[in-house]
Amino acid sequence: MAKARLGTVTERWINGKTEKRQAVKTEKPKAVSEKTKLTIYVSKDTIKTLWHNRAETGKPISHTVERLVTEGLEQSKEKK
């Protein structure tokens, strides 16, 4: 009996959180460029370096990766 109630309460709590998140998302202004979720595979050394950079700068890893990729592509275009 208690487990059924706990499951119901948990489900309501999750649904409530989801509804609040969806409401907030509709109110946020859209970013200049839409971002897409992407999974990449990198070496353990690269991951450690990214986490150290995250700890030092406080910037998210995704921002660091995006900046490095953009700079790398711009440099390769300039070489051509």
Coordinates of C-alpha atoms in Angstrom, one line a residue:
M1 CA 0.0 0.0 0.0
A2 CA 2.8 2.4 0.9
K3 CA 4.7 1.7 -2.2
A4 CA 1.7 2.4 -4.4
R5 CA 1.2 5.8 -2.7
L6 CA 4.9 6.6 -2.9
G7 CA 4.9 5.7 -6.6
T8 CA 1.9 7.9 -7.2
V9 CA 3.3 10.8 -5.3
T10 CA 6.6 10.5 -7.1
E11 CA 4.9 10.4 -10.5
R12 CA 2.9 13.5 -9.6
W13 CA 6.1 15.3 -8.5
I14 CA 7.9 14.4 -11.7
N15 CA 4.9 15.4 -13.9
G16 CA 4.7 18.7 -11.9
K17 CA 8.4 19.4 -12.5
T18 CA 8.0 18.5 -16.2
E19 CA 5.1 20.9 -16.6
K20 CA 7.0 23.7 -14.9
R21 CA 10.1 23.1 -17.1
Q22 CA 7.9 23.2 -20.3
A23 CA 6.3 26.4 -19.2
V24 CA 9.7 28.0 -18.6
K25 CA 11.0 26.8 -21.9
T26 CA 8.2 28.5 -23.8
E27 CA 9.0 31.8 -22.1
K28 CA 12.7 31.9 -22.8
P29 CA 13.8 33.8 -25.9
K30 CA 15.4 31.7 -28.6
A31 CA 19.1 31.7 -29.0
V32 CA 20.7 33.3 -32.1
S33 CA 21.6 29.9 -33.4
E34 CA 19.9 26.7 -32.4
K35 CA 22.1 24.1 -30.9
T36 CA 21.9 20.4 -31.5
K37 CA 22.9 17.7 -29.1
L38 CA 25.8 15.6 -30.3
T39 CA 27.8 12.7 -28.8
I40 CA 31.5 12.6 -29.5
Y41 CA 34.1 10.1 -28.4
V42 CA 37.5 11.4 -27.2
S43 CA 40.4 10.0 -25.3
K44 CA 40.7 9.9 -21.5
D45 CA 43.5 12.5 -21.6
T46 CA 41.3 14.9 -23.6
I47 CA 38.5 14.4 -21.0
K48 CA 40.9 15.2 -18.2
T49 CA 42.1 18.3 -19.9
L50 CA 38.5 19.5 -20.6
W51 CA 37.6 18.9 -16.9
H52 CA 40.7 20.8 -15.7
N53 CA 39.8 23.7 -18.0
R54 CA 36.2 23.6 -16.7
A55 CA 37.5 23.8 -13.1
E56 CA 39.8 26.7 -13.8
T57 CA 37.5 28.8 -16.0
G58 CA 34.1 27.8 -14.9
K59 CA 32.9 27.6 -18.5
P60 CA 30.9 24.5 -19.6
I61 CA 32.8 21.9 -21.5
S62 CA 30.4 22.3 -24.4
H63 CA 31.4 25.9 -24.8
T64 CA 35.0 25.0 -24.8
V65 CA 34.6 22.3 -27.4
E66 CA 32.4 24.6 -29.6
R67 CA 35.0 27.4 -29.4
L68 CA 37.9 25.0 -30.2
V69 CA 36.1 23.5 -33.2
T70 CA 35.1 26.9 -34.6
E71 CA 38.7 28.2 -34.2
G72 CA 40.1 25.1 -35.8
L73 CA 37.8 25.3 -38.8
E74 CA 38.5 29.0 -39.3
Q75 CA 42.2 28.3 -39.3
S76 CA 41.9 25.5 -41.8
K77 CA 39.8 27.7 -44.1
E78 CA 42.5 30.4 -43.9
K79 CA 45.2 27.9 -44.9
K80 CA 43.4 27.0 -48.1

